[in-house]
Short mmCIF file of N, CA and C in Angstrom, two decimals:
data_model
loop_
_atom_site.label_atom_id
_atom_site.label_comp_id
_atom_site.label_asym_id
_atom_site.label_seq_id
_atom_site.Cartn_x
_atom_site.Cartn_y
_atom_site.Cartn_z
N MET A 1 55.94 -14.85 -30.95
CA MET A 1 55.18 -13.53 -30.92
C MET A 1 53.82 -13.56 -31.52
N LYS A 2 52.92 -13.26 -30.93
CA LYS A 2 51.59 -13.10 -31.55
C LYS A 2 50.73 -11.90 -30.91
N TYR A 3 50.10 -11.25 -31.76
CA TYR A 3 49.28 -10.18 -31.18
C TYR A 3 47.75 -10.74 -31.18
N SER A 4 47.01 -9.95 -30.38
CA SER A 4 45.83 -10.64 -30.07
C SER A 4 44.69 -10.36 -31.32
N LYS A 5 43.72 -11.13 -31.32
CA LYS A 5 42.74 -10.97 -32.25
C LYS A 5 42.09 -9.57 -32.33
N ALA A 6 42.18 -8.81 -31.17
CA ALA A 6 41.60 -7.61 -31.01
C ALA A 6 42.28 -6.28 -31.86
N THR A 7 43.71 -6.83 -31.81
CA THR A 7 44.53 -5.91 -32.67
C THR A 7 44.50 -5.95 -34.08
N ASN A 8 44.15 -7.35 -34.58
CA ASN A 8 43.71 -7.78 -35.92
C ASN A 8 42.47 -6.83 -36.49
N TYR A 9 41.60 -6.84 -35.50
CA TYR A 9 40.14 -6.27 -35.73
C TYR A 9 40.41 -4.50 -35.77
N ALA A 10 41.26 -4.15 -34.61
CA ALA A 10 41.40 -2.70 -34.71
C ALA A 10 42.18 -2.19 -35.89
N LEU A 11 43.24 -2.88 -36.27
CA LEU A 11 43.85 -2.48 -37.71
C LEU A 11 42.79 -2.54 -38.65
N HIS A 12 42.25 -3.66 -39.04
CA HIS A 12 41.27 -3.46 -40.08
C HIS A 12 40.08 -2.49 -40.04
N THR A 13 39.61 -2.06 -38.71
CA THR A 13 38.82 -1.07 -38.56
C THR A 13 39.40 0.13 -39.08
N MET A 14 40.50 0.54 -38.44
CA MET A 14 41.22 1.72 -38.51
C MET A 14 41.39 2.04 -40.12
N VAL A 15 41.59 0.92 -40.93
CA VAL A 15 42.03 1.08 -42.42
C VAL A 15 40.56 1.36 -43.03
N HIS A 16 39.47 0.59 -42.67
CA HIS A 16 38.11 0.99 -43.07
C HIS A 16 37.61 2.46 -42.71
N LEU A 17 37.86 2.83 -41.54
CA LEU A 17 37.51 4.22 -41.24
C LEU A 17 38.34 5.35 -42.15
N THR A 18 39.49 4.73 -42.22
CA THR A 18 40.42 5.78 -43.19
C THR A 18 39.94 5.72 -44.80
N MET A 19 39.27 4.88 -45.23
CA MET A 19 38.70 4.73 -46.66
C MET A 19 37.31 5.55 -46.58
N GLU A 20 36.83 5.75 -45.44
CA GLU A 20 35.53 6.35 -45.38
C GLU A 20 35.78 8.03 -45.82
N PRO A 21 34.60 8.62 -46.48
CA PRO A 21 34.87 10.05 -46.85
C PRO A 21 35.00 10.95 -45.34
N LYS A 22 35.56 11.94 -45.41
CA LYS A 22 36.09 12.51 -44.40
C LYS A 22 34.96 13.04 -43.70
N GLY A 23 34.75 12.70 -42.27
CA GLY A 23 33.57 13.31 -41.63
C GLY A 23 32.39 12.44 -41.51
N GLN A 24 32.68 11.28 -42.36
CA GLN A 24 31.42 10.14 -42.24
C GLN A 24 31.55 9.32 -41.19
N ALA A 25 30.71 9.13 -40.08
CA ALA A 25 30.55 8.23 -39.25
C ALA A 25 30.44 6.65 -39.64
N VAL A 26 30.89 5.85 -39.02
CA VAL A 26 30.30 4.40 -39.48
C VAL A 26 29.88 3.81 -38.03
N SER A 27 28.59 3.21 -37.94
CA SER A 27 28.23 2.56 -36.91
C SER A 27 28.91 1.37 -36.47
N VAL A 28 28.85 0.99 -35.18
CA VAL A 28 29.59 -0.15 -34.56
C VAL A 28 29.14 -1.22 -35.19
N ASP A 29 27.67 -1.32 -35.43
CA ASP A 29 27.01 -2.47 -36.32
C ASP A 29 27.63 -2.85 -37.51
N GLN A 30 27.59 -1.57 -38.20
CA GLN A 30 28.41 -1.74 -39.69
C GLN A 30 29.72 -2.33 -39.46
N LEU A 31 30.52 -1.86 -38.76
CA LEU A 31 31.89 -2.20 -38.50
C LEU A 31 32.01 -3.63 -38.12
N ALA A 32 31.20 -4.03 -37.23
CA ALA A 32 31.10 -5.39 -36.85
C ALA A 32 30.75 -6.43 -37.96
N TYR A 33 29.55 -5.98 -38.41
CA TYR A 33 29.16 -7.01 -39.42
C TYR A 33 30.22 -7.09 -40.69
N MET A 34 30.86 -6.01 -40.95
CA MET A 34 32.01 -6.39 -41.85
C MET A 34 32.90 -7.38 -41.39
N GLN A 35 33.55 -7.50 -40.24
CA GLN A 35 34.53 -8.49 -39.68
C GLN A 35 33.77 -9.48 -39.03
N ASP A 36 32.48 -9.67 -39.13
CA ASP A 36 31.70 -10.97 -38.75
C ASP A 36 31.91 -10.91 -37.18
N LEU A 37 31.80 -10.03 -36.46
CA LEU A 37 32.13 -9.77 -35.05
C LEU A 37 30.82 -9.52 -34.14
N SER A 38 30.85 -9.76 -32.97
CA SER A 38 29.71 -9.11 -32.17
C SER A 38 30.20 -7.62 -31.93
N PRO A 39 28.90 -6.80 -32.01
CA PRO A 39 29.13 -5.22 -31.95
C PRO A 39 29.55 -4.99 -30.28
N THR A 40 29.32 -5.77 -29.31
CA THR A 40 29.71 -5.80 -28.12
C THR A 40 31.30 -5.88 -27.95
N TYR A 41 31.68 -6.81 -28.47
CA TYR A 41 33.25 -7.37 -28.53
C TYR A 41 34.12 -6.02 -29.20
N LEU A 42 33.32 -5.68 -30.53
CA LEU A 42 33.98 -4.53 -31.01
C LEU A 42 34.05 -3.23 -30.70
N SER A 43 32.95 -3.01 -29.80
CA SER A 43 32.90 -1.80 -28.94
C SER A 43 34.04 -1.64 -27.91
N LYS A 44 34.45 -2.72 -27.31
CA LYS A 44 35.50 -2.71 -26.41
C LYS A 44 36.90 -2.30 -26.90
N ILE A 45 36.85 -2.82 -28.22
CA ILE A 45 38.26 -2.41 -29.02
C ILE A 45 38.18 -0.92 -29.39
N LEU A 46 36.99 -0.55 -29.71
CA LEU A 46 36.76 0.84 -30.27
C LEU A 46 36.74 1.91 -29.15
N THR A 47 36.65 1.45 -27.78
CA THR A 47 36.75 2.28 -26.60
C THR A 47 38.18 2.43 -26.57
N LYS A 48 39.02 1.46 -26.75
CA LYS A 48 40.43 1.65 -26.69
C LYS A 48 41.10 2.49 -27.75
N LEU A 49 40.52 2.50 -28.79
CA LEU A 49 41.07 3.44 -29.96
C LEU A 49 40.68 4.72 -29.60
N VAL A 50 39.35 4.99 -29.09
CA VAL A 50 38.93 6.29 -28.51
C VAL A 50 39.77 6.94 -27.51
N LYS A 51 40.08 6.06 -26.52
CA LYS A 51 41.00 6.56 -25.37
C LYS A 51 42.35 7.06 -25.89
N ALA A 52 42.68 6.39 -26.98
CA ALA A 52 44.28 6.57 -27.36
C ALA A 52 44.15 7.72 -28.33
N GLY A 53 43.05 8.38 -28.74
CA GLY A 53 42.94 9.62 -29.45
C GLY A 53 42.99 9.16 -31.03
N LEU A 54 42.79 8.00 -31.31
CA LEU A 54 42.96 7.55 -32.93
C LEU A 54 41.50 7.57 -33.63
N ILE A 55 40.49 7.61 -32.98
CA ILE A 55 39.06 7.80 -33.55
C ILE A 55 38.38 8.41 -32.37
N GLU A 56 37.16 8.92 -32.98
CA GLU A 56 36.22 9.68 -32.17
C GLU A 56 34.85 9.03 -32.45
N SER A 57 34.23 9.17 -31.08
CA SER A 57 32.72 8.47 -31.21
C SER A 57 31.82 9.71 -31.40
N VAL A 58 31.10 9.52 -32.49
CA VAL A 58 30.05 10.36 -32.92
C VAL A 58 28.75 10.28 -32.37
N PRO A 59 28.00 10.92 -31.53
CA PRO A 59 26.72 10.71 -31.16
C PRO A 59 25.69 10.84 -32.21
N GLY A 60 24.48 10.36 -31.64
CA GLY A 60 23.30 10.83 -32.58
C GLY A 60 22.69 9.45 -33.34
N ALA A 61 21.69 9.85 -34.02
CA ALA A 61 21.18 8.81 -34.96
C ALA A 61 21.91 8.35 -36.18
N LYS A 62 22.72 9.44 -36.67
CA LYS A 62 23.78 9.30 -37.71
C LYS A 62 25.11 9.10 -37.23
N GLY A 63 25.11 8.67 -35.92
CA GLY A 63 26.41 8.71 -35.25
C GLY A 63 27.19 7.52 -35.64
N GLY A 64 28.25 7.31 -34.66
CA GLY A 64 29.17 6.18 -35.03
C GLY A 64 30.55 6.47 -34.55
N TYR A 65 31.59 6.02 -35.42
CA TYR A 65 32.86 6.19 -35.49
C TYR A 65 33.70 6.65 -36.64
N SER A 66 34.51 7.76 -36.35
CA SER A 66 35.21 8.14 -37.47
C SER A 66 36.82 8.43 -37.16
N ILE A 67 37.52 8.40 -38.05
CA ILE A 67 39.03 8.66 -37.72
C ILE A 67 39.17 10.15 -37.05
N SER A 68 40.05 10.20 -36.04
CA SER A 68 40.22 11.54 -35.51
C SER A 68 41.51 12.35 -35.70
N ARG A 69 42.32 11.84 -36.50
CA ARG A 69 43.71 12.32 -36.92
C ARG A 69 43.79 12.04 -38.21
N ARG A 70 44.83 12.67 -38.83
CA ARG A 70 45.10 12.43 -40.26
C ARG A 70 45.64 11.03 -40.27
N ALA A 71 45.42 10.22 -41.26
CA ALA A 71 45.75 8.73 -41.28
C ALA A 71 47.10 8.53 -41.70
N GLN A 72 47.81 9.68 -42.19
CA GLN A 72 49.07 9.53 -42.29
C GLN A 72 50.02 9.82 -41.04
N ASP A 73 49.20 10.01 -40.20
CA ASP A 73 49.80 10.39 -38.80
C ASP A 73 49.67 9.23 -37.92
N ILE A 74 48.94 8.24 -38.24
CA ILE A 74 48.60 7.05 -37.50
C ILE A 74 49.43 5.80 -37.82
N SER A 75 50.20 5.32 -37.00
CA SER A 75 51.22 4.23 -37.42
C SER A 75 50.57 2.95 -36.90
N PHE A 76 50.84 1.63 -37.51
CA PHE A 76 50.57 0.43 -37.01
C PHE A 76 50.92 0.15 -35.49
N LEU A 77 52.10 0.94 -35.16
CA LEU A 77 52.40 0.95 -33.43
C LEU A 77 51.37 1.59 -32.78
N ASP A 78 50.90 2.74 -33.10
CA ASP A 78 49.73 3.35 -32.74
C ASP A 78 48.65 2.71 -32.31
N VAL A 79 48.26 1.89 -33.20
CA VAL A 79 47.16 1.08 -33.07
C VAL A 79 47.60 -0.17 -32.19
N ILE A 80 48.50 -0.73 -32.35
CA ILE A 80 49.04 -1.92 -31.62
C ILE A 80 49.01 -1.60 -30.21
N GLU A 81 49.63 -0.40 -29.90
CA GLU A 81 49.73 0.04 -28.50
C GLU A 81 48.60 0.43 -27.72
N ALA A 82 47.60 0.87 -28.65
CA ALA A 82 46.33 1.29 -28.03
C ALA A 82 45.49 0.14 -27.56
N VAL A 83 45.72 -1.17 -28.24
CA VAL A 83 45.06 -2.23 -27.95
C VAL A 83 45.81 -3.24 -26.92
N GLU A 84 47.00 -3.40 -27.21
CA GLU A 84 47.82 -4.30 -26.45
C GLU A 84 48.62 -3.61 -25.24
N GLY A 85 48.88 -2.17 -25.22
CA GLY A 85 49.62 -1.66 -24.48
C GLY A 85 51.01 -1.48 -24.65
N GLN A 86 52.00 -1.01 -23.90
CA GLN A 86 53.07 -0.67 -24.12
C GLN A 86 54.18 -1.50 -23.58
N SER A 87 53.76 -2.64 -23.00
CA SER A 87 54.63 -3.59 -22.26
C SER A 87 55.62 -4.32 -23.24
N VAL A 88 56.77 -4.65 -22.55
CA VAL A 88 57.84 -5.35 -23.23
C VAL A 88 57.52 -6.69 -23.66
N LEU A 89 57.85 -7.33 -24.75
CA LEU A 89 57.70 -8.64 -25.27
C LEU A 89 58.26 -9.88 -24.44
N PHE A 90 59.72 -9.38 -24.07
CA PHE A 90 60.44 -10.51 -23.33
C PHE A 90 60.99 -9.87 -21.96
N ASN A 91 60.88 -10.58 -21.11
CA ASN A 91 61.67 -10.29 -19.81
C ASN A 91 62.45 -11.38 -19.39
N CYS A 92 63.70 -11.42 -19.26
CA CYS A 92 64.56 -12.39 -18.70
C CYS A 92 64.08 -12.77 -17.43
N GLY A 93 63.85 -14.08 -17.09
CA GLY A 93 63.30 -14.51 -15.85
C GLY A 93 64.33 -14.98 -14.84
N PHE A 94 65.70 -14.70 -15.17
CA PHE A 94 66.73 -15.05 -14.25
C PHE A 94 67.02 -13.88 -13.47
N ASP A 95 67.57 -14.16 -12.12
CA ASP A 95 67.93 -13.27 -11.15
C ASP A 95 69.25 -12.73 -11.25
N HIS A 96 69.51 -11.88 -12.43
CA HIS A 96 70.77 -11.17 -12.38
C HIS A 96 70.75 -9.86 -13.00
N ASP A 97 71.72 -9.02 -13.05
CA ASP A 97 71.69 -7.74 -13.56
C ASP A 97 71.13 -7.84 -15.02
N GLU A 98 70.33 -6.96 -15.40
CA GLU A 98 69.56 -6.99 -16.74
C GLU A 98 70.99 -6.66 -17.56
N SER A 99 71.95 -5.81 -17.28
CA SER A 99 72.96 -5.38 -18.21
C SER A 99 73.85 -6.61 -18.46
N GLU A 100 73.80 -7.46 -17.72
CA GLU A 100 74.56 -8.72 -17.92
C GLU A 100 73.91 -9.97 -18.80
N CYS A 101 72.51 -9.64 -18.81
CA CYS A 101 72.03 -10.65 -19.58
C CYS A 101 72.20 -10.49 -21.32
N LEU A 102 72.74 -11.18 -21.84
CA LEU A 102 73.05 -10.89 -23.31
C LEU A 102 71.73 -11.48 -24.12
N ILE A 103 71.14 -12.50 -23.76
CA ILE A 103 69.92 -12.67 -24.24
C ILE A 103 68.80 -11.73 -24.23
N GLU A 104 68.83 -11.18 -23.15
CA GLU A 104 67.74 -9.99 -22.97
C GLU A 104 68.25 -8.77 -23.92
N ARG A 105 69.36 -8.58 -24.01
CA ARG A 105 69.96 -7.48 -25.07
C ARG A 105 69.46 -7.76 -26.23
N VAL A 106 69.60 -8.97 -26.72
CA VAL A 106 69.37 -9.34 -28.15
C VAL A 106 67.80 -9.27 -28.34
N MET A 107 67.09 -9.61 -27.41
CA MET A 107 65.53 -9.50 -27.62
C MET A 107 65.20 -8.02 -27.45
N ILE A 108 65.64 -7.33 -26.69
CA ILE A 108 65.33 -5.82 -26.54
C ILE A 108 65.48 -5.01 -27.95
N GLU A 109 66.82 -5.55 -28.15
CA GLU A 109 67.27 -5.01 -29.81
C GLU A 109 66.26 -5.07 -30.80
N ALA A 110 65.80 -6.63 -30.76
CA ALA A 110 65.06 -7.14 -31.91
C ALA A 110 63.71 -6.29 -31.76
N GLU A 111 63.03 -6.23 -30.55
CA GLU A 111 61.81 -5.66 -30.23
C GLU A 111 61.93 -4.03 -30.76
N GLY A 112 63.04 -3.33 -30.27
CA GLY A 112 63.00 -2.10 -30.98
C GLY A 112 63.14 -1.94 -32.27
N ASN A 113 63.69 -2.85 -32.99
CA ASN A 113 63.72 -2.83 -34.29
C ASN A 113 62.17 -3.04 -34.97
N MET A 114 61.64 -3.94 -34.52
CA MET A 114 60.09 -4.37 -34.87
C MET A 114 59.35 -3.05 -34.51
N LYS A 115 59.47 -2.35 -33.40
CA LYS A 115 58.66 -1.10 -33.10
C LYS A 115 59.07 -0.08 -34.19
N LYS A 116 60.26 -0.02 -34.47
CA LYS A 116 60.69 1.04 -35.32
C LYS A 116 59.87 0.75 -36.91
N GLU A 117 59.93 -0.30 -37.08
CA GLU A 117 59.26 -0.57 -38.43
C GLU A 117 57.78 -0.34 -38.25
N LEU A 118 57.06 -0.84 -37.37
CA LEU A 118 55.79 -0.72 -37.17
C LEU A 118 55.43 0.78 -37.10
N ALA A 119 56.26 1.68 -36.64
CA ALA A 119 56.03 3.04 -36.22
C ALA A 119 56.15 3.67 -37.75
N GLU A 120 56.90 3.08 -38.56
CA GLU A 120 56.95 3.74 -39.95
C GLU A 120 55.88 3.30 -40.76
N ARG A 121 55.18 2.28 -40.49
CA ARG A 121 54.12 1.95 -41.47
C ARG A 121 52.87 2.68 -41.09
N THR A 122 52.02 3.47 -41.89
CA THR A 122 50.97 3.89 -41.46
C THR A 122 49.69 3.35 -42.18
N ILE A 123 48.63 3.45 -41.40
CA ILE A 123 47.38 3.14 -41.75
C ILE A 123 47.06 3.77 -43.15
N GLN A 124 47.39 5.03 -43.50
CA GLN A 124 47.07 5.58 -44.73
C GLN A 124 47.74 4.90 -45.81
N SER A 125 48.73 4.29 -45.59
CA SER A 125 49.66 3.62 -46.83
C SER A 125 48.72 2.30 -47.18
N ILE A 126 48.25 1.66 -46.30
CA ILE A 126 47.60 0.46 -46.42
C ILE A 126 46.38 0.78 -47.25
N ALA A 127 45.46 1.85 -46.69
CA ALA A 127 44.41 2.26 -47.38
C ALA A 127 44.71 2.74 -48.85
N GLU A 128 45.64 3.35 -48.92
CA GLU A 128 45.87 3.76 -50.41
C GLU A 128 46.40 2.40 -51.34
N ARG A 129 47.18 1.33 -50.82
CA ARG A 129 47.31 0.17 -51.40
C ARG A 129 45.89 -0.43 -51.85
N ILE A 130 44.97 -0.67 -50.92
CA ILE A 130 43.64 -1.35 -51.11
C ILE A 130 42.94 -0.62 -52.29
N GLU A 131 42.82 0.77 -52.11
CA GLU A 131 42.16 1.69 -52.97
C GLU A 131 42.92 1.32 -54.52
N LYS A 132 44.08 1.26 -54.53
CA LYS A 132 44.71 1.00 -55.97
C LYS A 132 44.52 -0.36 -56.49
N ARG A 133 44.54 -1.28 -55.58
CA ARG A 133 44.11 -2.61 -56.04
C ARG A 133 42.62 -2.83 -56.42
N GLN A 134 41.64 -2.05 -55.66
CA GLN A 134 40.22 -1.98 -56.07
C GLN A 134 40.13 -1.30 -57.49
N CYS A 135 40.90 -0.13 -57.56
CA CYS A 135 40.76 0.41 -58.99
C CYS A 135 41.43 -0.45 -60.10
N HIS A 136 42.24 -1.22 -59.74
CA HIS A 136 42.91 -2.00 -60.72
C HIS A 136 42.01 -3.14 -61.05
N GLU A 137 41.17 -3.67 -60.07
CA GLU A 137 40.34 -4.76 -60.29
C GLU A 137 39.23 -4.32 -61.11
N THR A 138 38.77 -2.96 -60.80
CA THR A 138 37.65 -2.43 -61.55
C THR A 138 37.87 -2.40 -63.11
N LYS A 139 39.15 -1.78 -63.44
CA LYS A 139 39.46 -1.70 -64.72
C LYS A 139 39.59 -2.98 -65.50
N LYS A 140 39.92 -4.25 -64.80
CA LYS A 140 40.05 -5.75 -65.19
C LYS A 140 38.70 -6.05 -65.63
N GLU A 141 37.42 -5.67 -64.86
CA GLU A 141 36.23 -6.21 -65.10
C GLU A 141 35.63 -5.65 -66.32
N LYS A 142 36.08 -4.28 -66.76
CA LYS A 142 35.46 -3.68 -67.78
C LYS A 142 35.90 -4.19 -69.27
#
């Protein structure tokens, strides 16, 4: 099982936008620079996040992207599904009734457990952990 790099970039982007002051937009160039990406490539990812209602595009000279919902209401699963879609990870390739395929049952159950875990993890929880770590590191330096 492997998620695309686009999902990785989307999750990092979401955490970064969560850590910005409320209402402050970040340009695609800034977001791309932080992740060492092409702005064109990141724009495609951002478009998916906008379509999913996770972020909004702010037009104008000081425009860019900002989070559109409360970060505590955005799960990892929301971001993953915005980028990857909602397809199942495993499909039995044999020609038999799917209720008969014990292998598929196990895989569907495991995927359900994984989705449940990802749905419970919020973007906000990661942003808070990063902020705590940064605060702790700042205190060490003094």
